Short mmCIF file of C-alpha atoms and ligand atoms in Angstrom, two decimals:
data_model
loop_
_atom_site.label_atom_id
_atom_site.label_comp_id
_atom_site.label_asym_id
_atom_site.label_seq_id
_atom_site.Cartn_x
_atom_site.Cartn_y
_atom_site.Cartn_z
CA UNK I 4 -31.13 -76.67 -6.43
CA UNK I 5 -34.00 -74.93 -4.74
CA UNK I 6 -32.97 -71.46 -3.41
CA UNK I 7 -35.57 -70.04 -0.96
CA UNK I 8 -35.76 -66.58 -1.45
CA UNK I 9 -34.94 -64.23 1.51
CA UNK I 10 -36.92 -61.66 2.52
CA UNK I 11 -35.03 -58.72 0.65
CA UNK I 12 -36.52 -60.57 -2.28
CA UNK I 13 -40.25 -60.69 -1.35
CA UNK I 14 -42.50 -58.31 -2.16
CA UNK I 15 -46.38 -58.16 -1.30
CA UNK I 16 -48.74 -58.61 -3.91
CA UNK I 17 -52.47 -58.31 -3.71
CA UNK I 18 -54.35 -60.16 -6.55
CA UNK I 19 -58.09 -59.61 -7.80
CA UNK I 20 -59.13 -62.63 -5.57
CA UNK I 21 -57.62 -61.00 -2.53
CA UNK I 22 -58.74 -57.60 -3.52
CA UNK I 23 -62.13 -58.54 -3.44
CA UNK I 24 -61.79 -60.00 -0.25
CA UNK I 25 -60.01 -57.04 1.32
CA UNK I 26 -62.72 -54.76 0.23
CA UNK I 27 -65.48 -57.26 1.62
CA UNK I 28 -63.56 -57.70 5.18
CA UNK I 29 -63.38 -53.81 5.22
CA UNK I 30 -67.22 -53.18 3.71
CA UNK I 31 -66.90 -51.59 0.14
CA UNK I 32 -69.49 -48.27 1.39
CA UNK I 33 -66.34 -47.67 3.46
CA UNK I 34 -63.20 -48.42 1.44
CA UNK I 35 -64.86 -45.78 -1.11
CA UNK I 36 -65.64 -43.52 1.81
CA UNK I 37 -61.87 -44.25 3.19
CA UNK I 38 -60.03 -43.98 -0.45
CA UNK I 39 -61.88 -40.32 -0.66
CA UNK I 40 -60.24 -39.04 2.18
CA UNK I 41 -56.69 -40.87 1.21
CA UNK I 42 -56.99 -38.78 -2.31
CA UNK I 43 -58.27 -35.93 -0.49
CA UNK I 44 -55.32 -36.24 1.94
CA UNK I 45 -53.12 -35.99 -1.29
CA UNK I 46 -54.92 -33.18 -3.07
CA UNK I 47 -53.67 -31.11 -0.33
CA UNK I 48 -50.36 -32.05 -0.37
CA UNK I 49 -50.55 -31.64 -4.53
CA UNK I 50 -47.45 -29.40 -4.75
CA UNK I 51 -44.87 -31.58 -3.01
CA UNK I 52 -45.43 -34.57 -5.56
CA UNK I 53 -43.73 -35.44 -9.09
CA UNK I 54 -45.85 -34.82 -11.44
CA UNK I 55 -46.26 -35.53 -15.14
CA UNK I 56 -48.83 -36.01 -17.90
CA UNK I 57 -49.17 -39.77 -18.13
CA UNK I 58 -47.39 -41.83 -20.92
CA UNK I 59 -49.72 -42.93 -23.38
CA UNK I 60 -49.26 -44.94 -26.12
CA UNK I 61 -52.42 -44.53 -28.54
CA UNK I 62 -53.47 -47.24 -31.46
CA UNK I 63 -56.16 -47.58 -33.59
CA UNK I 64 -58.14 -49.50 -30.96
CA UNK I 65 -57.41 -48.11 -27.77
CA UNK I 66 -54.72 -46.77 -25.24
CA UNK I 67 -52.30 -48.32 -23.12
CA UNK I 68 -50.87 -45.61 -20.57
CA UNK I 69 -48.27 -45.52 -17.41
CA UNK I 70 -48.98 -43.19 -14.53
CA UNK I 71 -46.00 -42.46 -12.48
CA UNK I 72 -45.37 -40.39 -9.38
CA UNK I 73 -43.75 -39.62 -6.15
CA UNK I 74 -44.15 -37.64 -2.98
CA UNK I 75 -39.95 -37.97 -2.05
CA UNK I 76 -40.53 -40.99 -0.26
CA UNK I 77 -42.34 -43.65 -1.86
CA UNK I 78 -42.96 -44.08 -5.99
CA UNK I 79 -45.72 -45.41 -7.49
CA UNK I 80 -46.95 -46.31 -11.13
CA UNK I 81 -49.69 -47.78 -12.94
CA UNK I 82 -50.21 -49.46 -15.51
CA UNK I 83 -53.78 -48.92 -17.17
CA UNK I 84 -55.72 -49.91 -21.04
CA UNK I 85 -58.66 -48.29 -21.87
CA UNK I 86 -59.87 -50.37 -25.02
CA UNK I 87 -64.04 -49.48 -25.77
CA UNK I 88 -64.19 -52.64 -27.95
CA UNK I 89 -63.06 -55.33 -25.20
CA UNK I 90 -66.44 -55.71 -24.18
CA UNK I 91 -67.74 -57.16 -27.56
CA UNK I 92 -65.40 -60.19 -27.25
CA UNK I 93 -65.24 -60.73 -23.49
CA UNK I 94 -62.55 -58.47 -22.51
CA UNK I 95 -62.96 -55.21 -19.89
CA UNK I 96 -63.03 -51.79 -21.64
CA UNK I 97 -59.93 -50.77 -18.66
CA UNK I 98 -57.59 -52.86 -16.71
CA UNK I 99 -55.14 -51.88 -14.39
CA UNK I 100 -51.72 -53.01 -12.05
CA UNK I 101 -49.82 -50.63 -9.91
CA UNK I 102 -46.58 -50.65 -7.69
CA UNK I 103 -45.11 -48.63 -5.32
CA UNK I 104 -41.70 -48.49 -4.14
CA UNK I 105 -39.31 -47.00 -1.53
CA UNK I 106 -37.23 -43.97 -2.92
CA UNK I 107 -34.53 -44.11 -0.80
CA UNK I 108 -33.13 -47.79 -2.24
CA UNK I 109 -35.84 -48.55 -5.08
CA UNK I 110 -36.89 -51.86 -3.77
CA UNK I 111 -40.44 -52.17 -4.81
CA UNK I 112 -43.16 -52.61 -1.52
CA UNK I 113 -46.24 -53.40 -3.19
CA UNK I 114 -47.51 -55.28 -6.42
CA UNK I 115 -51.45 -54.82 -6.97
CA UNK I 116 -53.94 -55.69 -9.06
CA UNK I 117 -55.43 -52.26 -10.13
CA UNK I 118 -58.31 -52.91 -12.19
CA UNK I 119 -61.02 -52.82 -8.96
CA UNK I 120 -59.09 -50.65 -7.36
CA UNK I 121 -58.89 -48.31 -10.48
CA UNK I 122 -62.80 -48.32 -10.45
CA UNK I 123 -62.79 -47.53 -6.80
CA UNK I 124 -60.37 -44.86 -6.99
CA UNK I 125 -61.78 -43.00 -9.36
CA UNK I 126 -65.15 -43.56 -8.06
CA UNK I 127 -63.86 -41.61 -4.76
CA UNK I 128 -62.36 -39.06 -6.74
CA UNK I 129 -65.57 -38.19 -8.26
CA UNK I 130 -67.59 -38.31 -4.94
CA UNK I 131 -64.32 -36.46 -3.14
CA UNK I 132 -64.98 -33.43 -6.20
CA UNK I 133 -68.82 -33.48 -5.98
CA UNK I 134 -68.48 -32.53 -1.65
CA UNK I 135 -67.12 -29.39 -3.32
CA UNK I 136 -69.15 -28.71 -6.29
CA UNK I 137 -72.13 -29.95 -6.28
CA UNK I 138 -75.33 -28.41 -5.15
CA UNK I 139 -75.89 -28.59 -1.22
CA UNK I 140 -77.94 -31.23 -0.53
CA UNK I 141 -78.43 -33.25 -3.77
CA UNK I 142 -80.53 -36.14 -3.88
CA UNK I 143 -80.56 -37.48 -6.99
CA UNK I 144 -77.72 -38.56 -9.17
CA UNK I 145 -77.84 -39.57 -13.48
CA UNK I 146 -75.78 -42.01 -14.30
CA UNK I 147 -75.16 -42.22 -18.14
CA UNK I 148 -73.11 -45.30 -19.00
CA UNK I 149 -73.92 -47.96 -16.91
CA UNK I 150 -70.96 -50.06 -17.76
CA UNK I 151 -68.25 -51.13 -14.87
CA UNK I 152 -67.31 -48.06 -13.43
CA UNK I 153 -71.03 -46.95 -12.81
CA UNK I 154 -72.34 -48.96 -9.78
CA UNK I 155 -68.89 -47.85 -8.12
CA UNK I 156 -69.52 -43.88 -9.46
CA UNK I 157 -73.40 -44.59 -8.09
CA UNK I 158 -72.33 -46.30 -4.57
CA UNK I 159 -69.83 -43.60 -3.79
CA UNK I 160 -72.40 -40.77 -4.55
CA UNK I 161 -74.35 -42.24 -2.20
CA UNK I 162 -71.94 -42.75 0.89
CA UNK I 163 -70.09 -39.65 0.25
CA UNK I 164 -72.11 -37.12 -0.62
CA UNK I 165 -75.19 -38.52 0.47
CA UNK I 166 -77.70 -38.72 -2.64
CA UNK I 167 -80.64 -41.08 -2.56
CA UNK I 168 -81.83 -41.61 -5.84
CA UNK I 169 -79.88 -42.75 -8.87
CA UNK I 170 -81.09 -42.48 -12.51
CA UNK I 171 -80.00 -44.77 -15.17
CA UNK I 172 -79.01 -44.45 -18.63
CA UNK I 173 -77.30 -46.63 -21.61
CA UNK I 174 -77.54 -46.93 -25.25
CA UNK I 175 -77.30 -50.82 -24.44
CA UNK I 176 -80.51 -51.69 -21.83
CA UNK I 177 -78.75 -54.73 -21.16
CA UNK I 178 -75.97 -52.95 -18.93
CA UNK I 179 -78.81 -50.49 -17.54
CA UNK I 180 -80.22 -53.74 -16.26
CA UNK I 181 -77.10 -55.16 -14.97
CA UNK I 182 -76.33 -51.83 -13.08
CA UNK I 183 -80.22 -51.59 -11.48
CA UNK I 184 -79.81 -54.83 -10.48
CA UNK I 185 -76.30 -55.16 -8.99
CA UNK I 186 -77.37 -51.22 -7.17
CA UNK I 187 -80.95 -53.22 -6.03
CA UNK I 188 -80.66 -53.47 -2.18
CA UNK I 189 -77.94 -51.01 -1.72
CA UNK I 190 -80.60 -48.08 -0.10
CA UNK I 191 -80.86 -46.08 -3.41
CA UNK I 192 -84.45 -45.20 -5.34
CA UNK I 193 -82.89 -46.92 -8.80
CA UNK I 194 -85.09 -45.24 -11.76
CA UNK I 195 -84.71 -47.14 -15.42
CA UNK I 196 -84.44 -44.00 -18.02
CA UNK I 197 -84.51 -44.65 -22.03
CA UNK I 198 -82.98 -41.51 -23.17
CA UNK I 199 -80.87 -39.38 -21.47
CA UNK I 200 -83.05 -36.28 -21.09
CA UNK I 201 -85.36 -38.56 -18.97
CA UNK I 202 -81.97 -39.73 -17.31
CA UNK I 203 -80.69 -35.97 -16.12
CA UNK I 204 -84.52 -35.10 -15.38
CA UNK I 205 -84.23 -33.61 -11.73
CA UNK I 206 -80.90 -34.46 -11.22
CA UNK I 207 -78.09 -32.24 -8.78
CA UNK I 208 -75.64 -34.52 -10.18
CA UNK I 209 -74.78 -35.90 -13.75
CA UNK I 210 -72.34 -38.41 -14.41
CA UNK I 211 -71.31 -39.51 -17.78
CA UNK I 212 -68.95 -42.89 -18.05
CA UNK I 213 -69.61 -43.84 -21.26
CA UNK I 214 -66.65 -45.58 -23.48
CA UNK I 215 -65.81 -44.52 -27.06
CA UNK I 216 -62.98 -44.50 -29.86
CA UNK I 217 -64.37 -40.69 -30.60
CA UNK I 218 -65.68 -37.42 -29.71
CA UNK I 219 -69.25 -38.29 -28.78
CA UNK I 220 -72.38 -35.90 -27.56
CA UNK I 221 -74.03 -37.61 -24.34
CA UNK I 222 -75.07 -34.10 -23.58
CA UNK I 223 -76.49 -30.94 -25.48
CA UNK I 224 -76.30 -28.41 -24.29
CA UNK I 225 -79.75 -27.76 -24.37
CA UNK I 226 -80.36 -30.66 -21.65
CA UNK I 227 -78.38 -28.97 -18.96
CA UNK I 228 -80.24 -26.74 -16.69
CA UNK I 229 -77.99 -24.23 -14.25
CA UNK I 230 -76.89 -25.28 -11.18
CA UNK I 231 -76.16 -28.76 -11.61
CA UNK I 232 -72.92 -30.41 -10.93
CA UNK I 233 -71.60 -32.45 -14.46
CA UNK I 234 -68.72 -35.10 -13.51
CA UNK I 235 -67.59 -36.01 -16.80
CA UNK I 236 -65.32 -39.11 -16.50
CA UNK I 237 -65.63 -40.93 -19.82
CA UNK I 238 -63.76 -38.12 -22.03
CA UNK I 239 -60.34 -39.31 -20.90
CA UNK I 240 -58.22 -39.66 -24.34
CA UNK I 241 -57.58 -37.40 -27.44
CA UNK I 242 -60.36 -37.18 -29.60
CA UNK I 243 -62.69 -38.58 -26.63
CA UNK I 244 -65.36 -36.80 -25.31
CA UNK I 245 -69.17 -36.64 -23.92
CA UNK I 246 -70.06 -33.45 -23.61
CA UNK I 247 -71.11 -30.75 -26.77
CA UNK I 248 -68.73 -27.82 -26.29
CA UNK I 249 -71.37 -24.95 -25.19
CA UNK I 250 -71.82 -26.77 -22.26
CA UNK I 251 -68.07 -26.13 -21.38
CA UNK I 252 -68.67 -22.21 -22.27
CA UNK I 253 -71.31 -21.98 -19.80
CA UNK I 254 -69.12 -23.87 -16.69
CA UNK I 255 -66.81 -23.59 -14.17
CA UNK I 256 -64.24 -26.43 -15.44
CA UNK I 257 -62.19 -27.96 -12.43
CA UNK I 258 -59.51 -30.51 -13.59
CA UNK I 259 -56.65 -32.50 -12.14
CA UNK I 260 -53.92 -31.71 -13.63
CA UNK I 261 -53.74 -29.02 -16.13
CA UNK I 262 -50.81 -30.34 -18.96
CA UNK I 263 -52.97 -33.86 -18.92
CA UNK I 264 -56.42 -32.65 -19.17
CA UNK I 265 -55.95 -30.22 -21.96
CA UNK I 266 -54.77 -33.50 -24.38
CA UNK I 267 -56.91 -35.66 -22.71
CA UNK I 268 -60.07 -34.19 -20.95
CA UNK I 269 -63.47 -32.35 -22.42
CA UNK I 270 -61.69 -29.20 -22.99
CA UNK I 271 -59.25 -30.63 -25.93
CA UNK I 272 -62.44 -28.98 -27.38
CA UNK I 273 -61.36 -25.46 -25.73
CA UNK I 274 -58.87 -22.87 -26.52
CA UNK I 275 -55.20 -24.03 -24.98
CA UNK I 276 -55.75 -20.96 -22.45
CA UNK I 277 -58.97 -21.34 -21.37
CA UNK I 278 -59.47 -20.76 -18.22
CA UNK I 279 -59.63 -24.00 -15.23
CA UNK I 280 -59.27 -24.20 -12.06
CA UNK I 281 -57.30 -27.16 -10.23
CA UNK I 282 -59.63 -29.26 -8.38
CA UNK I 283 -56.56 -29.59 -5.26
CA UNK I 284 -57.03 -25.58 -5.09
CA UNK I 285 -60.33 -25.78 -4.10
CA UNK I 286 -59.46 -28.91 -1.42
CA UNK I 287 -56.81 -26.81 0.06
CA UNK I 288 -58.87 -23.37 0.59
CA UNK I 289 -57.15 -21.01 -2.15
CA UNK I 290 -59.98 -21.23 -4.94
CA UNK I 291 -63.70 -21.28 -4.45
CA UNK I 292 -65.74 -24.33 -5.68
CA UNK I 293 -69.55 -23.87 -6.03
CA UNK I 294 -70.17 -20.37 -4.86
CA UNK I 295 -74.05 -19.66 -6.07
CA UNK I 296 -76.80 -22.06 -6.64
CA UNK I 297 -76.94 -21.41 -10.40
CA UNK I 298 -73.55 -21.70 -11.24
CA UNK I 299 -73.36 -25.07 -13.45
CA UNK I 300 -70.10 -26.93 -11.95
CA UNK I 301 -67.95 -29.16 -14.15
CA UNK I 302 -65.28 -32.05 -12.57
CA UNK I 303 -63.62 -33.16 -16.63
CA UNK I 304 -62.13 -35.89 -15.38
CA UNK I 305 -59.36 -38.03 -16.99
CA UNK I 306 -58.02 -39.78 -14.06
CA UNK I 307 -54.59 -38.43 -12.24
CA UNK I 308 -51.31 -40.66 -11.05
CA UNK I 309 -51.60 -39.41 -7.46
CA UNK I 310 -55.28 -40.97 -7.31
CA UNK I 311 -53.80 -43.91 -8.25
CA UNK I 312 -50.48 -43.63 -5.50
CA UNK I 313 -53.64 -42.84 -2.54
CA UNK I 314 -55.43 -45.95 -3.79
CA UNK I 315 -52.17 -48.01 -3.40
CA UNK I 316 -51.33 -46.41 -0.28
CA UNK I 317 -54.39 -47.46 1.17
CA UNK I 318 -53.87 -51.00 0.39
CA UNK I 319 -50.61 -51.10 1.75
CA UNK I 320 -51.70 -49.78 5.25
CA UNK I 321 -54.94 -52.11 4.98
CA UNK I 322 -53.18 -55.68 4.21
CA UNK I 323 -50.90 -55.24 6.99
CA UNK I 324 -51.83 -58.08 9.59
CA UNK I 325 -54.11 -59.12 7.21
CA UNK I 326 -53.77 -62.78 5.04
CA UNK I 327 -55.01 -60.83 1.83
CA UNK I 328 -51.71 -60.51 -0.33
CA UNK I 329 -48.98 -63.17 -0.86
CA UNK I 330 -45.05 -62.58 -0.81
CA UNK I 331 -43.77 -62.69 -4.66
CA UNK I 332 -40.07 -64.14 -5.55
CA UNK I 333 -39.83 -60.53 -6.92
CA UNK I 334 -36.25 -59.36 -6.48
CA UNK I 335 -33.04 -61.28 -6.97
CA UNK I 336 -30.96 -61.11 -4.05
CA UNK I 337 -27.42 -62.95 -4.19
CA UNK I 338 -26.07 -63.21 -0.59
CA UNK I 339 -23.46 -60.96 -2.29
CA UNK I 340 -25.06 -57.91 -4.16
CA UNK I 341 -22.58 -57.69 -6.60
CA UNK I 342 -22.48 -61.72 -7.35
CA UNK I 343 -25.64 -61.88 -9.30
CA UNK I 344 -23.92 -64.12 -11.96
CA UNK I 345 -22.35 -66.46 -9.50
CA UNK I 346 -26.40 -66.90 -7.40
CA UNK I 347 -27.26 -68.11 -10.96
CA UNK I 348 -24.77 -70.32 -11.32
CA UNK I 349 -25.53 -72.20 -7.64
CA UNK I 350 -29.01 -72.52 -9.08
CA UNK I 351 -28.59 -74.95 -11.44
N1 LIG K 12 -61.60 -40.43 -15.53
C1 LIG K 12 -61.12 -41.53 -15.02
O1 LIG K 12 -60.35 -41.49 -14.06
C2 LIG K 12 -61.53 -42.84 -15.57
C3 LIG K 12 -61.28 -44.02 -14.86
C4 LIG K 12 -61.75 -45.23 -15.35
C5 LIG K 12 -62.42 -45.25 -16.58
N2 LIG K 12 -62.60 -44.09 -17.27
C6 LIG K 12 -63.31 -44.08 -18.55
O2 LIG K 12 -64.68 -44.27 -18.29
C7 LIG K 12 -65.31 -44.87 -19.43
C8 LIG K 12 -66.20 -46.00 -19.00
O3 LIG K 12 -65.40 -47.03 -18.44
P1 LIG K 12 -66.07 -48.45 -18.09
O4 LIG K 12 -64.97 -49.26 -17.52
O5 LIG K 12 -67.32 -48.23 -17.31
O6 LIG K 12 -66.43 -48.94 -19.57
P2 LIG K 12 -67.51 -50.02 -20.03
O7 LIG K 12 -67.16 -50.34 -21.45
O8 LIG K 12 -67.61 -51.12 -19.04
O9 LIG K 12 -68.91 -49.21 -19.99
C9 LIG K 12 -69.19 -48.14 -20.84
C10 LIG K 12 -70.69 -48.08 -21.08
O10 LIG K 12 -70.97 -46.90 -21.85
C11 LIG K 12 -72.08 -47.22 -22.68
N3 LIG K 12 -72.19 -46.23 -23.74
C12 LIG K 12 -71.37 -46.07 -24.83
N4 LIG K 12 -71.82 -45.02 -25.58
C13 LIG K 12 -72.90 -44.52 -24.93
C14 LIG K 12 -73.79 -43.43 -25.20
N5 LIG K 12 -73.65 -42.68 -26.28
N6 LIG K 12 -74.78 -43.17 -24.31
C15 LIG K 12 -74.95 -43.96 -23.20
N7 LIG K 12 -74.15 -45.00 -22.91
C16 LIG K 12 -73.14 -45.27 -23.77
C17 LIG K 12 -71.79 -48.64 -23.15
O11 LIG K 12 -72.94 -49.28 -23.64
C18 LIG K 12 -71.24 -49.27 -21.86
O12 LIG K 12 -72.25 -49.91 -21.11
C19 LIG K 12 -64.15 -45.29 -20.36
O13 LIG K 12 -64.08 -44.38 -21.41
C20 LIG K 12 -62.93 -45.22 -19.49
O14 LIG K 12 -61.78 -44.90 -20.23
C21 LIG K 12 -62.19 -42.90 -16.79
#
């Protein structure tokens, strides 16, 4: 017998196909400029939220990680991989789902697809860190690693913070070309670099998103002049990094969250008590962020839960009147609660 579920069971779910179509109904240069102010709306509530390094569970090739957290009224988790040989057979380097759910019974409200919205997210978080750090009035952005994350990184540089010209780099020219031409047409001067010193060459702002099993050195510290603004998001696991340690000496380090970034972020390289500062500080007025022109500013960013419950968040309120999610058979729900045997029984 066919049951048809009732609506205690449902729950919404947005898939990639309707992702893609919410973001194109809503203009992506504005869901990035929208999820910015959702994480910066969170940022500044920081302290009232659960919080927690995020559960990873390492292997030889890769990462697979939940992200949980709560404000005291709704939940939310994801579920993200971050595996830098995907690629070579077809896979993504990162994918991602999420939920959220209501505290005060559980019952989960929203099922999403997570992998564009992961690349959005953190692309907001970077340009949300950069209106605080980086040089007044930049114009020209270096992108090193030009692999998914980067025209996201590149487009929310742009519509955020407001830079014009975007300089490409990538030990593979292939994805430089894929990034120029996916960024073509987008109102951004798009300049092809072959080495990374050409890549950072008059640049306010220098991204690195490069994926990698190990600690790598996508910049000397030679190559970085003062006063720039370095948002490192590719270092995000132990024994993954970009950036050679004197760089760190000479910056001001702003992170997410503390007990995460020191296993996971540049300064795994750094004494235990080094001193950072917490990037939410800064958004709420009680730390300074750039405060001199030659001071070289450094976002080592590893990616942090409550990004992730914003980005969800922001779906939530956006699908609503909306035909971009479908209702999942998600939750049993016998007409009694405490029947569940006997609803599987009238199944049959
Ligand atoms: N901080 C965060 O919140 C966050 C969020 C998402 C992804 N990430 C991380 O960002 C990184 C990139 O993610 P992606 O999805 O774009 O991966 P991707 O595999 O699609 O792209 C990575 C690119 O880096 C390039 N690359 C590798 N080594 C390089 C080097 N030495 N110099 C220049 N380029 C190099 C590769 O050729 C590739 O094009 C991953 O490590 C991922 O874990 C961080």
């Amino acid at each position: 017998m066919k049951i048809k579920p009732s609506s205690l069971a449902l729950v919404p779910f947005v898939s990639v196909e309707h992702m893609m179509k919410l973001v194109h109904h809503i203009g992506l240069e504005t869901v990035l400029q929208d999820l910015t102010e959702y994480v910066e709306a969170d940022f500044k509530r920081w302290e009232i939220f659960d919080k927690t390094p995020r559960v990873a569970s390492h292997s030889a090739e890769g990462v697979i990680e939940l992200m949980p957290t709560s404000d005291g009224e709704v939940y939310g988790f994801k579920y993200v991989n971050g595996h830098p040989k995907n690629t070579r057979d077809g896979r993504q380097t990162v994918t991602a789902f999420g939920l959220l759910a209501d505290v005060d019974n559980g019952y989960p409200v929203l099922l999403s697809e997570m992998t564009l919205l992961t690349a959005m997210r953190t692309a907001a978080t970077s340009a949300m860190a950069a209106r605080h750090l980086a040089p007044k009035g930049a114009t020209t952005m270096a992108m090193i690693g030009n692999g998914a994350q980067s025209e996201f990184q590149t487009l929310a540089m742009k519509t955020v913070v407001g830079i014009d010209t975007v300089r490409l780099y990538d030990i593979d020219a292939a994805a430089t070309q894929k990034c120029a031409t996916n960024l073509a047409g987008h109102g951004l001067n798009i300049v092809r670099c072959n080495s990374p010193e050409e890549a950072i060459e008059g640049a306010q702002i220098i991204t690195t998103c490069t994926a990698d099993k190990q600690c790598a050195t996508i910049l000397t510290d030679n190559m970085v002049g003062s006063g720039v603004h370095i948002n490192a998001i590719g270092g995000d696991c132990p024994g993954k990094t970009e950036l050679h340690r004197n760089i760190l000496l000479r910056s001001d380090i702003f992170v997410e969250y503390p007990p995460q970034t020191r296993i996971e972020g540049e300064i795994q390289q750094l004494d235990p008590d080094h001193d950072v500062i917490e990037l939410w500080q800064v958004i709420t007025g009680q730390k300074s962020g750039r405060r001199n022109s030659n001071q070289i500013t450094l976002f080592d960013s590893v990616g942090f839960a409550i990004e992730d419950f914003s980005a969800l968040r922001y779906v939530r309120e956006k699908i609503k009147d909306t035909p971009y999610y479908q209702n999942l058979d998600m939750l049993a729900d016998p007409d009694d609660p405490r029947d569940l045997f006997g609803m599987l029984q009238r199944s049959k």
